[in-house]
Amino acid sequence: MVRQHSSILKVYRITHKKWADKLVASGYAARWNSHGFYVIYTAENRSLACLENLFHRNGFGSDNDYFIMTINIPNTVVITKIETTELPAGWNLPNENAHLLCRSFGDNWIKSQKSCCLIVPSAIIENEKNILINPNHKDFDKVKLSLSQPFSFDNRLSI
């Protein structure tokens, strides 16, 4: 478990404007959750949120359709952390087998309900962290969207 030193942990999420005013999860399968397991993916900083979004967005919408959300997680919310050393070799590869490895960790975390948030290593940038939020956890109502503002991707970032 991780306890924060400051009173609030700020995390960031870039999303389509239609989702930018609320904290919602799609329930679609991703690296750390299987289909039907609801998780809100965030990043420890704006730049990682940007890179993760570019990597996963598949060209959905124009660049004018995105917002960056600042989400506050108070220090009263228990956070679990998975270290890279706890994961099997190849967990970060861009293939379905790697996703299945990570999904077992994420799905077990969701089922356990032992914490509202899970810090996981980024599969894209070594030593950077993503923070998963379980919207079905009893402490989710303590997690607050504090700011949502338009976000534009620099044209030089096209993939």
PDB file of C-alpha atoms in Angstrom:
ATOM      1  CA  MET A   1       0.000   0.000   0.000  1.00  0.00           C
ATOM      2  CA  VAL A   2       1.111   3.557  -0.649  1.00  0.00           C
ATOM      3  CA  ARG A   3       0.312   6.515   1.556  1.00  0.00           C
ATOM      4  CA  GLN A   4       0.759   9.915   0.014  1.00  0.00           C
ATOM      5  CA  HIS A   5       2.954  12.531   1.687  1.00  0.00           C
ATOM      6  CA  SER A   6       0.992  15.571   0.551  1.00  0.00           C
ATOM      7  CA  SER A   7      -2.712  16.002   1.113  1.00  0.00           C
ATOM      8  CA  ILE A   8      -3.635  15.430  -2.540  1.00  0.00           C
ATOM      9  CA  LEU A   9      -2.198  13.342  -5.377  1.00  0.00           C
ATOM     10  CA  LYS A  10      -2.891  15.043  -8.713  1.00  0.00           C
ATOM     11  CA  VAL A  11      -3.201  12.752 -11.733  1.00  0.00           C
ATOM     12  CA  TYR A  12      -4.008  13.503 -15.364  1.00  0.00           C
ATOM     13  CA  ARG A  13      -6.211  12.062 -18.084  1.00  0.00           C
ATOM     14  CA  ILE A  14      -6.707  13.159 -21.696  1.00  0.00           C
ATOM     15  CA  THR A  15     -10.075  12.220 -23.067  1.00  0.00           C
ATOM     16  CA  HIS A  16     -12.624  13.097 -25.704  1.00  0.00           C
ATOM     17  CA  LYS A  17     -14.634  16.208 -24.846  1.00  0.00           C
ATOM     18  CA  LYS A  18     -17.865  14.251 -24.386  1.00  0.00           C
ATOM     19  CA  TRP A  19     -16.304  12.518 -21.338  1.00  0.00           C
ATOM     20  CA  ALA A  20     -14.326  15.491 -20.020  1.00  0.00           C
ATOM     21  CA  ASP A  21     -16.786  16.650 -17.365  1.00  0.00           C
ATOM     22  CA  LYS A  22     -17.111  13.394 -15.424  1.00  0.00           C
ATOM     23  CA  LEU A  23     -15.066  10.492 -14.116  1.00  0.00           C
ATOM     24  CA  VAL A  24     -16.220   7.468 -16.083  1.00  0.00           C
ATOM     25  CA  ALA A  25     -14.711   4.220 -17.305  1.00  0.00           C
ATOM     26  CA  SER A  26     -15.684   2.382 -20.469  1.00  0.00           C
ATOM     27  CA  GLY A  27     -15.307  -1.202 -19.286  1.00  0.00           C
ATOM     28  CA  TYR A  28     -13.422  -2.060 -22.468  1.00  0.00           C
ATOM     29  CA  ALA A  29     -10.418  -4.314 -22.122  1.00  0.00           C
ATOM     30  CA  ALA A  30      -7.042  -2.564 -21.884  1.00  0.00           C
ATOM     31  CA  ARG A  31      -3.604  -3.496 -20.583  1.00  0.00           C
ATOM     32  CA  TRP A  32      -4.627  -3.685 -16.912  1.00  0.00           C
ATOM     33  CA  ASN A  33      -8.281  -4.778 -17.118  1.00  0.00           C
ATOM     34  CA  SER A  34     -10.436  -7.311 -18.921  1.00  0.00           C
ATOM     35  CA  HIS A  35     -13.680  -6.432 -20.684  1.00  0.00           C
ATOM     36  CA  GLY A  36     -16.388  -5.630 -18.157  1.00  0.00           C
ATOM     37  CA  PHE A  37     -13.946  -4.468 -15.465  1.00  0.00           C
ATOM     38  CA  TYR A  38     -14.324  -0.701 -15.128  1.00  0.00           C
ATOM     39  CA  VAL A  39     -11.107   1.272 -14.655  1.00  0.00           C
ATOM     40  CA  ILE A  40     -10.245   4.939 -15.161  1.00  0.00           C
ATOM     41  CA  TYR A  41      -6.714   5.232 -16.552  1.00  0.00           C
ATOM     42  CA  THR A  42      -4.659   8.263 -15.514  1.00  0.00           C
ATOM     43  CA  ALA A  43      -0.997   9.257 -15.552  1.00  0.00           C
ATOM     44  CA  GLU A  44       1.315  10.828 -13.008  1.00  0.00           C
ATOM     45  CA  ASN A  45       1.990  13.809 -15.279  1.00  0.00           C
ATOM     46  CA  ARG A  46       0.562  15.593 -18.303  1.00  0.00           C
ATOM     47  CA  SER A  47       3.281  14.472 -20.685  1.00  0.00           C
ATOM     48  CA  LEU A  48       2.731  10.774 -19.967  1.00  0.00           C
ATOM     49  CA  ALA A  49      -1.043  11.276 -20.293  1.00  0.00           C
ATOM     50  CA  CYS A  50      -0.387  12.802 -23.724  1.00  0.00           C
ATOM     51  CA  LEU A  51       1.890   9.996 -24.864  1.00  0.00           C
ATOM     52  CA  GLU A  52      -0.435   7.261 -23.581  1.00  0.00           C
ATOM     53  CA  ASN A  53      -3.351   8.903 -25.382  1.00  0.00           C
ATOM     54  CA  LEU A  54      -1.461   9.207 -28.676  1.00  0.00           C
ATOM     55  CA  PHE A  55      -0.326   5.614 -28.405  1.00  0.00           C
ATOM     56  CA  HIS A  56      -3.824   4.226 -27.788  1.00  0.00           C
ATOM     57  CA  ARG A  57      -6.307   6.568 -29.460  1.00  0.00           C
ATOM     58  CA  ASN A  58      -6.411   5.030 -32.945  1.00  0.00           C
ATOM     59  CA  GLY A  59      -7.206   8.346 -34.639  1.00  0.00           C
ATOM     60  CA  PHE A  60     -10.524   8.850 -32.839  1.00  0.00           C
ATOM     61  CA  GLY A  61     -11.758  12.433 -33.282  1.00  0.00           C
ATOM     62  CA  SER A  62      -9.909  15.545 -34.285  1.00  0.00           C
ATOM     63  CA  ASP A  63      -7.276  17.159 -32.108  1.00  0.00           C
ATOM     64  CA  ASN A  64      -9.834  19.825 -31.184  1.00  0.00           C
ATOM     65  CA  ASP A  65     -12.036  17.223 -29.492  1.00  0.00           C
ATOM     66  CA  TYR A  66      -9.767  16.530 -26.504  1.00  0.00           C
ATOM     67  CA  PHE A  67      -9.570  17.799 -22.954  1.00  0.00           C
ATOM     68  CA  ILE A  68      -7.028  17.258 -20.204  1.00  0.00           C
ATOM     69  CA  MET A  69      -8.495  16.440 -16.834  1.00  0.00           C
ATOM     70  CA  THR A  70      -6.795  17.068 -13.502  1.00  0.00           C
ATOM     71  CA  ILE A  71      -8.041  14.610 -10.920  1.00  0.00           C
ATOM     72  CA  ASN A  72      -7.403  14.913  -7.190  1.00  0.00           C
ATOM     73  CA  ILE A  73      -6.939  11.843  -5.028  1.00  0.00           C
ATOM     74  CA  PRO A  74      -6.868  12.789  -1.329  1.00  0.00           C
ATOM     75  CA  ASN A  75      -4.435  11.104   1.038  1.00  0.00           C
ATOM     76  CA  THR A  76      -7.360   9.390   2.785  1.00  0.00           C
ATOM     77  CA  VAL A  77      -7.704   7.097  -0.241  1.00  0.00           C
ATOM     78  CA  VAL A  78      -5.631   3.917   0.020  1.00  0.00           C
ATOM     79  CA  ILE A  79      -3.431   3.268  -2.993  1.00  0.00           C
ATOM     80  CA  THR A  80      -1.797  -0.027  -3.959  1.00  0.00           C
ATOM     81  CA  LYS A  81       1.382  -0.067  -6.050  1.00  0.00           C
ATOM     82  CA  ILE A  82       2.760  -2.726  -8.379  1.00  0.00           C
ATOM     83  CA  GLU A  83       6.516  -2.550  -8.903  1.00  0.00           C
ATOM     84  CA  THR A  84       8.086  -3.621 -12.173  1.00  0.00           C
ATOM     85  CA  THR A  85      10.013  -6.287 -10.246  1.00  0.00           C
ATOM     86  CA  GLU A  86       6.692  -7.933  -9.286  1.00  0.00           C
ATOM     87  CA  LEU A  87       5.719  -8.437 -12.932  1.00  0.00           C
ATOM     88  CA  PRO A  88       6.773 -11.322 -15.182  1.00  0.00           C
ATOM     89  CA  ALA A  89       9.253 -10.808 -18.001  1.00  0.00           C
ATOM     90  CA  GLY A  90       7.625  -9.399 -21.117  1.00  0.00           C
ATOM     91  CA  TRP A  91       4.746  -7.719 -19.283  1.00  0.00           C
ATOM     92  CA  ASN A  92       5.339  -4.492 -21.229  1.00  0.00           C
ATOM     93  CA  LEU A  93       5.472  -5.926 -24.748  1.00  0.00           C
ATOM     94  CA  PRO A  94       2.872  -4.651 -27.241  1.00  0.00           C
ATOM     95  CA  ASN A  95       1.068  -7.964 -27.693  1.00  0.00           C
ATOM     96  CA  GLU A  96      -1.978  -9.796 -26.385  1.00  0.00           C
ATOM     97  CA  ASN A  97       0.044 -12.209 -24.212  1.00  0.00           C
ATOM     98  CA  ALA A  98       1.572  -9.276 -22.325  1.00  0.00           C
ATOM     99  CA  HIS A  99      -1.863  -7.710 -21.906  1.00  0.00           C
ATOM    100  CA  LEU A 100      -3.211 -10.975 -20.492  1.00  0.00           C
ATOM    101  CA  LEU A 101      -0.400 -11.039 -17.923  1.00  0.00           C
ATOM    102  CA  CYS A 102      -1.197  -7.492 -16.801  1.00  0.00           C
ATOM    103  CA  ARG A 103      -4.943  -8.031 -16.879  1.00  0.00           C
ATOM    104  CA  SER A 104      -4.642 -10.801 -14.308  1.00  0.00           C
ATOM    105  CA  PHE A 105      -2.991  -8.320 -11.905  1.00  0.00           C
ATOM    106  CA  GLY A 106      -5.561  -5.600 -12.609  1.00  0.00           C
ATOM    107  CA  ASP A 107      -8.594  -7.874 -12.509  1.00  0.00           C
ATOM    108  CA  ASN A 108      -7.448  -9.363  -9.195  1.00  0.00           C
ATOM    109  CA  TRP A 109      -6.963  -5.851  -7.786  1.00  0.00           C
ATOM    110  CA  ILE A 110     -10.470  -4.838  -8.868  1.00  0.00           C
ATOM    111  CA  LYS A 111     -12.021  -8.009  -7.421  1.00  0.00           C
ATOM    112  CA  SER A 112     -10.174  -7.601  -4.107  1.00  0.00           C
ATOM    113  CA  GLN A 113     -11.517  -4.053  -3.533  1.00  0.00           C
ATOM    114  CA  LYS A 114      -8.532  -3.481  -1.201  1.00  0.00           C
ATOM    115  CA  SER A 115      -7.839  -0.025  -2.628  1.00  0.00           C
ATOM    116  CA  CYS A 116      -9.477   2.570  -4.858  1.00  0.00           C
ATOM    117  CA  CYS A 117      -6.292   3.280  -6.833  1.00  0.00           C
ATOM    118  CA  LEU A 118      -3.496   1.182  -8.272  1.00  0.00           C
ATOM    119  CA  ILE A 119      -0.143   2.595  -9.345  1.00  0.00           C
ATOM    120  CA  VAL A 120       1.314   0.599 -12.235  1.00  0.00           C
ATOM    121  CA  PRO A 121       4.421   1.059 -14.351  1.00  0.00           C
ATOM    122  CA  SER A 122       3.948   2.571 -17.798  1.00  0.00           C
ATOM    123  CA  ALA A 123       4.550   0.050 -20.566  1.00  0.00           C
ATOM    124  CA  ILE A 124       5.630   2.922 -22.821  1.00  0.00           C
ATOM    125  CA  ILE A 125       8.095   4.912 -20.677  1.00  0.00           C
ATOM    126  CA  GLU A 126      10.333   3.124 -18.190  1.00  0.00           C
ATOM    127  CA  ASN A 127      10.170   4.484 -14.619  1.00  0.00           C
ATOM    128  CA  GLU A 128       6.963   6.446 -15.298  1.00  0.00           C
ATOM    129  CA  LYS A 129       3.682   5.544 -13.605  1.00  0.00           C
ATOM    130  CA  ASN A 130       0.037   5.286 -14.503  1.00  0.00           C
ATOM    131  CA  ILE A 131      -2.628   5.400 -11.833  1.00  0.00           C
ATOM    132  CA  LEU A 132      -5.732   3.265 -12.241  1.00  0.00           C
ATOM    133  CA  ILE A 133      -8.899   4.322 -10.445  1.00  0.00           C
ATOM    134  CA  ASN A 134     -11.670   1.855  -9.598  1.00  0.00           C
ATOM    135  CA  PRO A 135     -14.989   3.737  -9.954  1.00  0.00           C
ATOM    136  CA  ASN A 136     -16.789   0.906  -8.135  1.00  0.00           C
ATOM    137  CA  HIS A 137     -14.696   1.158  -4.958  1.00  0.00           C
ATOM    138  CA  LYS A 138     -16.306   2.528  -1.768  1.00  0.00           C
ATOM    139  CA  ASP A 139     -13.777   5.415  -1.660  1.00  0.00           C
ATOM    140  CA  PHE A 140     -14.346   6.525  -5.260  1.00  0.00           C
ATOM    141  CA  ASP A 141     -16.568   9.407  -4.130  1.00  0.00           C
ATOM    142  CA  LYS A 142     -13.468  10.980  -2.530  1.00  0.00           C
ATOM    143  CA  VAL A 143     -11.739  11.190  -5.928  1.00  0.00           C
ATOM    144  CA  LYS A 144     -12.584  14.515  -7.559  1.00  0.00           C
ATOM    145  CA  LEU A 145     -12.268  16.055 -10.983  1.00  0.00           C
ATOM    146  CA  SER A 146     -10.739  19.452 -10.216  1.00  0.00           C
ATOM    147  CA  LEU A 147     -10.116  20.857 -13.693  1.00  0.00           C
ATOM    148  CA  SER A 148     -10.982  20.010 -17.271  1.00  0.00           C
ATOM    149  CA  GLN A 149      -9.623  22.176 -20.055  1.00  0.00           C
ATOM    150  CA  PRO A 150      -9.189  21.899 -23.841  1.00  0.00           C
ATOM    151  CA  PHE A 151      -6.057  20.093 -24.932  1.00  0.00           C
ATOM    152  CA  SER A 152      -4.336  20.281 -28.309  1.00  0.00           C
ATOM    153  CA  PHE A 153      -1.755  17.808 -29.505  1.00  0.00           C
ATOM    154  CA  ASP A 154       1.252  19.418 -31.142  1.00  0.00           C
ATOM    155  CA  ASN A 155       1.306  18.458 -34.837  1.00  0.00           C
ATOM    156  CA  ARG A 156       4.867  17.210 -34.449  1.00  0.00           C
ATOM    157  CA  LEU A 157       3.539  14.383 -32.252  1.00  0.00           C
ATOM    158  CA  SER A 158       1.632  12.578 -34.999  1.00  0.00           C
ATOM    159  CA  ILE A 159       2.220   8.857 -35.010  1.00  0.00           C
TER     160      ILE A 159
END
